[in-house]
Coordinates of N, CA and C in Angstrom, one line a residue:
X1290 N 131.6 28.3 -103.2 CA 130.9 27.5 -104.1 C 131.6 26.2 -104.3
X1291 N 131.0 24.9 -104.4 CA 131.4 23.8 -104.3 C 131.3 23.4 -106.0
X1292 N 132.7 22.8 -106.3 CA 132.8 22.4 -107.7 C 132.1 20.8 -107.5
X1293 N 131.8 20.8 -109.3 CA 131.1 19.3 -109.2 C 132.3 18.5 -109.4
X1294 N 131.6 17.2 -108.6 CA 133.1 16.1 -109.4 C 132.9 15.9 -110.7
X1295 N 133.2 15.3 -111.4 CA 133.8 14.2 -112.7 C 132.5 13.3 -112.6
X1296 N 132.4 12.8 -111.5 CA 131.2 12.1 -111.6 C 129.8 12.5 -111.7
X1297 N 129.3 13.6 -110.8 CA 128.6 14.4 -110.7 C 128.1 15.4 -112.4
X1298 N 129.3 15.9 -112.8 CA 129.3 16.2 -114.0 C 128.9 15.5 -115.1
X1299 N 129.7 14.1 -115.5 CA 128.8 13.1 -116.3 C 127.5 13.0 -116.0
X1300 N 126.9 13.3 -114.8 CA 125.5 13.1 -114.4 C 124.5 14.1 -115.0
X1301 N 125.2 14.9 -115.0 CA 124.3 16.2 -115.2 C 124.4 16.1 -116.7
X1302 N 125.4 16.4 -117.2 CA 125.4 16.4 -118.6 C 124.4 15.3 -119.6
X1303 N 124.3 14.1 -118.8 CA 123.7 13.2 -119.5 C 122.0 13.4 -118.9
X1304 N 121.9 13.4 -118.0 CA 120.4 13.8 -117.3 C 120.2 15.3 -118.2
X1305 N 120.8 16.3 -118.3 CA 120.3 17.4 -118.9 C 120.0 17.1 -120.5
X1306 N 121.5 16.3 -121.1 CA 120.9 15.5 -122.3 C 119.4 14.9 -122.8
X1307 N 119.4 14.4 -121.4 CA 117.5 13.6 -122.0 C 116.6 14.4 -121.3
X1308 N 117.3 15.6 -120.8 CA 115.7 15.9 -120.2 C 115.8 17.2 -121.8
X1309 N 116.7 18.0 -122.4 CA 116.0 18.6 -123.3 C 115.7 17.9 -124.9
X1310 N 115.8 16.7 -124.7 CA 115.2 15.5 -125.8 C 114.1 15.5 -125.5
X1311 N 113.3 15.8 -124.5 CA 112.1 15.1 -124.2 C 110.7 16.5 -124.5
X1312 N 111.8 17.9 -124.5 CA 111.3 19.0 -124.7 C 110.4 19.3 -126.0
X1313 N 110.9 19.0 -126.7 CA 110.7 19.4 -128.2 C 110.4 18.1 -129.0
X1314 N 110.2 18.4 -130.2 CA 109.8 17.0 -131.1 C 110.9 17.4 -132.1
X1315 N 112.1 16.5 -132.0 CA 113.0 17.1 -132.5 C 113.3 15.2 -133.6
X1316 N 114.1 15.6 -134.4 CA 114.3 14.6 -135.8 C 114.5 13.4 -134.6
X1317 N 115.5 13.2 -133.9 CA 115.4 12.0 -133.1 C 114.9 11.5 -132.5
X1318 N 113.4 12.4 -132.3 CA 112.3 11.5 -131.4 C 111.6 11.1 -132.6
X1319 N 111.7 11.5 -133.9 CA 110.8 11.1 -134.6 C 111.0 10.2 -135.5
X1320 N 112.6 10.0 -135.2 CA 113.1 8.4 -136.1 C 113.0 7.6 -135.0
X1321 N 112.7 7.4 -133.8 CA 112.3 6.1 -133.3 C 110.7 5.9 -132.7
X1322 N 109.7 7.0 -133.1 CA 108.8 6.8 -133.1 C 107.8 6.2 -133.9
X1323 N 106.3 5.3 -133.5 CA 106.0 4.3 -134.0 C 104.6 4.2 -134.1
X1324 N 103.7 4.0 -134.9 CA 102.3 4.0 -134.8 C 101.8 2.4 -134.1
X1325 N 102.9 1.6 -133.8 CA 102.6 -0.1 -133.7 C 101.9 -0.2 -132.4
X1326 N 101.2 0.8 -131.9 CA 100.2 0.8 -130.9 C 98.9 0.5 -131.3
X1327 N 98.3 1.3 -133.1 CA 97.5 1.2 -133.4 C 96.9 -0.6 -134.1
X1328 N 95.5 -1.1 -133.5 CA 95.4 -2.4 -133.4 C 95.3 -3.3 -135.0
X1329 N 95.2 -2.1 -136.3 CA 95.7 -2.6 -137.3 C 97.1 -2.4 -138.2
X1330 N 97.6 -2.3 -137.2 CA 99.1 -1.8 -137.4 C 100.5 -2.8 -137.2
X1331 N 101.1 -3.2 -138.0 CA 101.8 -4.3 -137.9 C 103.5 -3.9 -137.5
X1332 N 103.8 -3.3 -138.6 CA 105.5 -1.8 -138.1 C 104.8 -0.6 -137.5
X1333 N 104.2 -0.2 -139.1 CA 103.9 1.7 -138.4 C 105.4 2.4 -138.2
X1334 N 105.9 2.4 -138.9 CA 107.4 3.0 -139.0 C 107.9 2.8 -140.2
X1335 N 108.0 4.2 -141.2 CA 108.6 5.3 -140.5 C 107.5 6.5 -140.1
X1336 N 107.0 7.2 -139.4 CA 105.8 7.9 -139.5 C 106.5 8.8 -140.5
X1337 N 105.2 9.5 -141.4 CA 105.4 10.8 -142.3 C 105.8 11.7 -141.3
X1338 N 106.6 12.8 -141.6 CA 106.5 13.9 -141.0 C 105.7 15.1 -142.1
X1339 N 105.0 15.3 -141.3 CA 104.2 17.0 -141.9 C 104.4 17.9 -141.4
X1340 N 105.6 19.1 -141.5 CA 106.1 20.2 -140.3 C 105.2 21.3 -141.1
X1341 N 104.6 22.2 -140.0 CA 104.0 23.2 -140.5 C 104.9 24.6 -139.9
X1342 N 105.2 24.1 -138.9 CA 106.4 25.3 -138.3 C 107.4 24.5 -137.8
X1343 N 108.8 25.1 -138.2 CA 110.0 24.6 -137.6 C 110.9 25.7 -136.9
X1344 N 111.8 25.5 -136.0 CA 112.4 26.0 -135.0 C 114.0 25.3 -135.0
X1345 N 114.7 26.4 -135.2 CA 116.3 25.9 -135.2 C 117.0 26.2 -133.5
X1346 N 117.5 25.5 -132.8 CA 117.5 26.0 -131.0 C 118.9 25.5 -131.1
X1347 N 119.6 26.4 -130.7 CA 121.0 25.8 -130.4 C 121.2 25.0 -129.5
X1348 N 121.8 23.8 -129.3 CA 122.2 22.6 -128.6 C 123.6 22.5 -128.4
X1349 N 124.0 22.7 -127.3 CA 125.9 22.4 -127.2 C 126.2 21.3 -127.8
X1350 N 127.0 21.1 -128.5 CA 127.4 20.3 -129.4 C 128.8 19.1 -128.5
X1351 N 128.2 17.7 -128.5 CA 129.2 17.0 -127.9 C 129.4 15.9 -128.8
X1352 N 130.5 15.9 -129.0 CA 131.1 15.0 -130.3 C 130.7 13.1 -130.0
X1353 N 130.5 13.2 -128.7 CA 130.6 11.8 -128.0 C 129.1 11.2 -128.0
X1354 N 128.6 12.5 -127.5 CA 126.9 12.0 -127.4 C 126.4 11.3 -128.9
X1355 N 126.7 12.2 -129.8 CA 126.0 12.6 -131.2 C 126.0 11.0 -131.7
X1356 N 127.8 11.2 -131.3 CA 128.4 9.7 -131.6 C 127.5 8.3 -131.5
X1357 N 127.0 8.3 -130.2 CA 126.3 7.6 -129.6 C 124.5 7.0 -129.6
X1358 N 124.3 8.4 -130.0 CA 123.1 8.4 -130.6 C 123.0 7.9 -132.5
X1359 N 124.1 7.6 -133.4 CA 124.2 7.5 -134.6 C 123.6 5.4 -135.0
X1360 N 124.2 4.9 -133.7 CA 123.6 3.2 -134.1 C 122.0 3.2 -133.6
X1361 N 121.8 4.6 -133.2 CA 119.8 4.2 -132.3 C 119.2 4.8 -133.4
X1362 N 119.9 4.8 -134.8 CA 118.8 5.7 -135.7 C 119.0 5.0 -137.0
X1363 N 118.2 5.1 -137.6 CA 117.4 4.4 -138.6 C 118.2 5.5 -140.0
X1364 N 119.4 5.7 -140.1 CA 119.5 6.8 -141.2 C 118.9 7.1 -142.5
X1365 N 118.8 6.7 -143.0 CA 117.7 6.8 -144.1 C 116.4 7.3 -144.1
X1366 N 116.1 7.3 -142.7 CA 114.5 7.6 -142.6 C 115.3 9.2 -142.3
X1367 N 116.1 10.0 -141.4 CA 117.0 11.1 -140.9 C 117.1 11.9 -142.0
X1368 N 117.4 11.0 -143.6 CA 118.1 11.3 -144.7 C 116.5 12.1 -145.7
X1369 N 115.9 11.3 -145.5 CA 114.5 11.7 -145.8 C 113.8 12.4 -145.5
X1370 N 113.9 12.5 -144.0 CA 113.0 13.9 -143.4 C 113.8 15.2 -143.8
X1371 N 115.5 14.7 -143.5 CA 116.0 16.3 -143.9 C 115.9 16.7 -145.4
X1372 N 115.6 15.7 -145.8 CA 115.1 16.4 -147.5 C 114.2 17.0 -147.8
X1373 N 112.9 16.4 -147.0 CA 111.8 16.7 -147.3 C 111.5 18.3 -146.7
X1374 N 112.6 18.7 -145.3 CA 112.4 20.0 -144.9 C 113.6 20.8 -145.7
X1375 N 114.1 20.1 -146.2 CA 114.8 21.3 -146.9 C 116.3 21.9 -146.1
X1376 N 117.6 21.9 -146.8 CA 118.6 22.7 -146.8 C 118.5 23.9 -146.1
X1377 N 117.5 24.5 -146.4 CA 117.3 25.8 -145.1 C 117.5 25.6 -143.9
X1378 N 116.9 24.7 -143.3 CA 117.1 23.9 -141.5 C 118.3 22.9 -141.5
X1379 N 118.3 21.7 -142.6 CA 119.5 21.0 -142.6 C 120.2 20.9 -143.5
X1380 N 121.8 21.3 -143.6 CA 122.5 20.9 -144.9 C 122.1 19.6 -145.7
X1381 N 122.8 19.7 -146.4 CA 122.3 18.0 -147.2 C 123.3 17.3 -146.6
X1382 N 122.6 16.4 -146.0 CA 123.0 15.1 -145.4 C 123.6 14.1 -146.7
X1383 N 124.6 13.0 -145.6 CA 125.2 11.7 -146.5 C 124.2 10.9 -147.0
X1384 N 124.2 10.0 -147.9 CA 123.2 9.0 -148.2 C 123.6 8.0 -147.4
X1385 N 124.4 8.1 -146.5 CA 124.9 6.7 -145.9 C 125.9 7.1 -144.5
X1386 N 125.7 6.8 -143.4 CA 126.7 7.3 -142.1 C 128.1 6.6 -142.6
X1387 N 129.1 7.3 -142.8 CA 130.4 7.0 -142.7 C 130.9 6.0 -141.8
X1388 N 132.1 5.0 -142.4 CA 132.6 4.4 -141.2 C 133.5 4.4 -140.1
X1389 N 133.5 5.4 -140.5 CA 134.4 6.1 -139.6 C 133.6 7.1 -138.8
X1390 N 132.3 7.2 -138.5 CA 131.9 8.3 -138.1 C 131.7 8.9 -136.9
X1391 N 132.4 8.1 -135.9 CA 132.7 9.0 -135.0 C 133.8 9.5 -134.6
X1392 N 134.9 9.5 -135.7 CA 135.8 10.4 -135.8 C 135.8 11.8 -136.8
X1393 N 134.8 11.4 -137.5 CA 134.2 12.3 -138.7 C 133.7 13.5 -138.0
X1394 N 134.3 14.9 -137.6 CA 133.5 15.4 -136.8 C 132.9 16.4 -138.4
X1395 N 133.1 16.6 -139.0 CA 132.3 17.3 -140.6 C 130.6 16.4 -140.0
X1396 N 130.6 15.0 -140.5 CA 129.6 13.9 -140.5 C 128.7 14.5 -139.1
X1397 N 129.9 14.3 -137.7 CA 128.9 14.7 -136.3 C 128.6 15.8 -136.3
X1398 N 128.8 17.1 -136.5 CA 128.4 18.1 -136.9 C 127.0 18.8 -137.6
X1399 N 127.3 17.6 -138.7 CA 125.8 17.7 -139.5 C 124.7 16.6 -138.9
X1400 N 124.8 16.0 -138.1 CA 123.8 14.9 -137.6 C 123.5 15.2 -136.5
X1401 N 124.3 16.2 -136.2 CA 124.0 17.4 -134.4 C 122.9 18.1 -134.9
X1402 N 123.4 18.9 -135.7 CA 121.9 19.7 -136.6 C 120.7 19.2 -136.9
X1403 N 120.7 17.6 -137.1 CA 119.6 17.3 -137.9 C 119.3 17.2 -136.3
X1404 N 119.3 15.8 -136.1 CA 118.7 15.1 -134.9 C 118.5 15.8 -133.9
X1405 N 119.3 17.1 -133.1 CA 119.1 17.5 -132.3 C 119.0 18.9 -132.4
X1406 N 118.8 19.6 -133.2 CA 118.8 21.0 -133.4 C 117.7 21.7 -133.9
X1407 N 117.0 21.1 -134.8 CA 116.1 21.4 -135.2 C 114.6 20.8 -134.7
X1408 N 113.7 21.5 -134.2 CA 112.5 21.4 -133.7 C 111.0 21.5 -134.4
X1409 N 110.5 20.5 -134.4 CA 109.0 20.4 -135.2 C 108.2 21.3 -134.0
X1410 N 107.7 22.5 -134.3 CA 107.1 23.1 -133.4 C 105.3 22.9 -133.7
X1411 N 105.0 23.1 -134.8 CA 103.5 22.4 -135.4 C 103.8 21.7 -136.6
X1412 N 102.7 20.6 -136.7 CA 102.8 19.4 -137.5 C 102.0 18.1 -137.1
X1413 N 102.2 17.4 -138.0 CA 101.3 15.8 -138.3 C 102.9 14.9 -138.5
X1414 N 102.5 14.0 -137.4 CA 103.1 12.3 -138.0 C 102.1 11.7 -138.6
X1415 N 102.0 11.1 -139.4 CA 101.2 10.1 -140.2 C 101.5 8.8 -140.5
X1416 N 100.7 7.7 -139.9 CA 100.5 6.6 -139.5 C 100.9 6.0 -141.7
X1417 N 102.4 5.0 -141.7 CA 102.2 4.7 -143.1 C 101.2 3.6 -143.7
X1418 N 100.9 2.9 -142.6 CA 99.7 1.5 -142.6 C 98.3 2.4 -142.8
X1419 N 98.0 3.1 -141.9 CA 96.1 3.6 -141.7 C 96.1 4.8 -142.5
X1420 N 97.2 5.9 -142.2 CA 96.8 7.0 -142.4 C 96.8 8.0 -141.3
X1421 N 96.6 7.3 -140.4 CA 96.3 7.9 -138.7 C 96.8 9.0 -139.0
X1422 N 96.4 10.3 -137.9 CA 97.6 11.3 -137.9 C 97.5 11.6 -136.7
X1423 N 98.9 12.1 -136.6 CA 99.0 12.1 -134.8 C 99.4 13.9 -135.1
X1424 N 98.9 14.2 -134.3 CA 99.3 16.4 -134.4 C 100.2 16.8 -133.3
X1425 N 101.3 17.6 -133.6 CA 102.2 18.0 -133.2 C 102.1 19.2 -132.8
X1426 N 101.7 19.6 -131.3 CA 101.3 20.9 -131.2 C 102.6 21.6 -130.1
X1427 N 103.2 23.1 -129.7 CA 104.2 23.3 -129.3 C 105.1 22.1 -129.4
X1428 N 105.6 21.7 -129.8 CA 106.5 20.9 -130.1 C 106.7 19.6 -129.4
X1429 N 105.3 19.1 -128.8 CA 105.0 18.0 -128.5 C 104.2 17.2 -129.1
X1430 N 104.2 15.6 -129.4 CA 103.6 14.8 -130.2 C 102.4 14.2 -129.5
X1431 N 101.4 14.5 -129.9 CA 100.4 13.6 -129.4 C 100.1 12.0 -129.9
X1432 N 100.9 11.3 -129.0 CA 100.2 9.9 -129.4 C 99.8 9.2 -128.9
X1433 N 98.6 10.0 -128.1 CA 97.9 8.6 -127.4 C 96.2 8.3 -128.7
X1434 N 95.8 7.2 -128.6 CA 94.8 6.6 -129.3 C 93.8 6.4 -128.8
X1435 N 92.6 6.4 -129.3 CA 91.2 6.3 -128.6 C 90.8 5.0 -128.5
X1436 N 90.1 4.4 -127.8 CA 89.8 3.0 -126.8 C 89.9 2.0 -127.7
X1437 N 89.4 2.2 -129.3 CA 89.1 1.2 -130.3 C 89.9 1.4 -131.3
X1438 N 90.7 2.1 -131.4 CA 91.3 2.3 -132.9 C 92.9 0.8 -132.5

């Protein structure tokens, strides 16, 4: 059996990264998702989340990734969804990312959980401009829009 290189390995690890992001509707696809498709819609961000079922899926935990994914997120909006689901699925989060936080592994720990651990399995995003609602079925987001809206 042939070991992977170093290089090969960063490959995998990061391609396996985005391919199980893409699986689930998990907190981090839904802080950078957007209704600004819709043609009376100017942001359309942050969408509501409405979870009707949620799913906790263990995720290997990499101190570096987590790291990395912490400037592509909107915290506040992260801080608010995990409130609104509640302590059960996520501890209570900071009101603010630490500056130090990617040495903070307490901080990456808990933003592993939110962002990537926990899965919207049914549910509504809701458009904050129209109202729109987009339905979240197996844990995929439907957002595509009808010809006129």
């Amino acid at each position: 059996m042939r070991l992977r290189t170093r290089f090969e390995d960063q490959y995998f690890r990061r391609n396996n990264f985005i391919c199980w992001l893409a699986v689930r509707m998990k907190l981090f696809l839904h802080n950078i998702l957007t209704s600004r498709v819709l043609k009376s819609v100017k942001v359309g961000y942050p969408l509501k989340l409405k979870a009707n079922t949620l799913k906790v899926s263990t995720v290997d935990y990499d101190p570096a990734s987590v790291a990395r994914l912490i400037p592509k997120v909107e915290w506040s909006v992260v801080k608010s969804v995990a409130d609104e689901i509640g302590e059960e699925y996520i501890p209570c989060l900071p009101e603010e990312v630490p500056v130090n936080y990617s040495e903070n592994e307490e901080f990456l720990k808990l933003a592993h959980r939110a962002l990537l651990e926990v899965d919207v399995m049914e549910g509504v995003l809701v458009c904050p401009e129209t109202g729109r609602e987009f339905t979240i079925s197996n844990g995929i987001p439907n957002m595509l829009v009808n010809e006129g809206e």
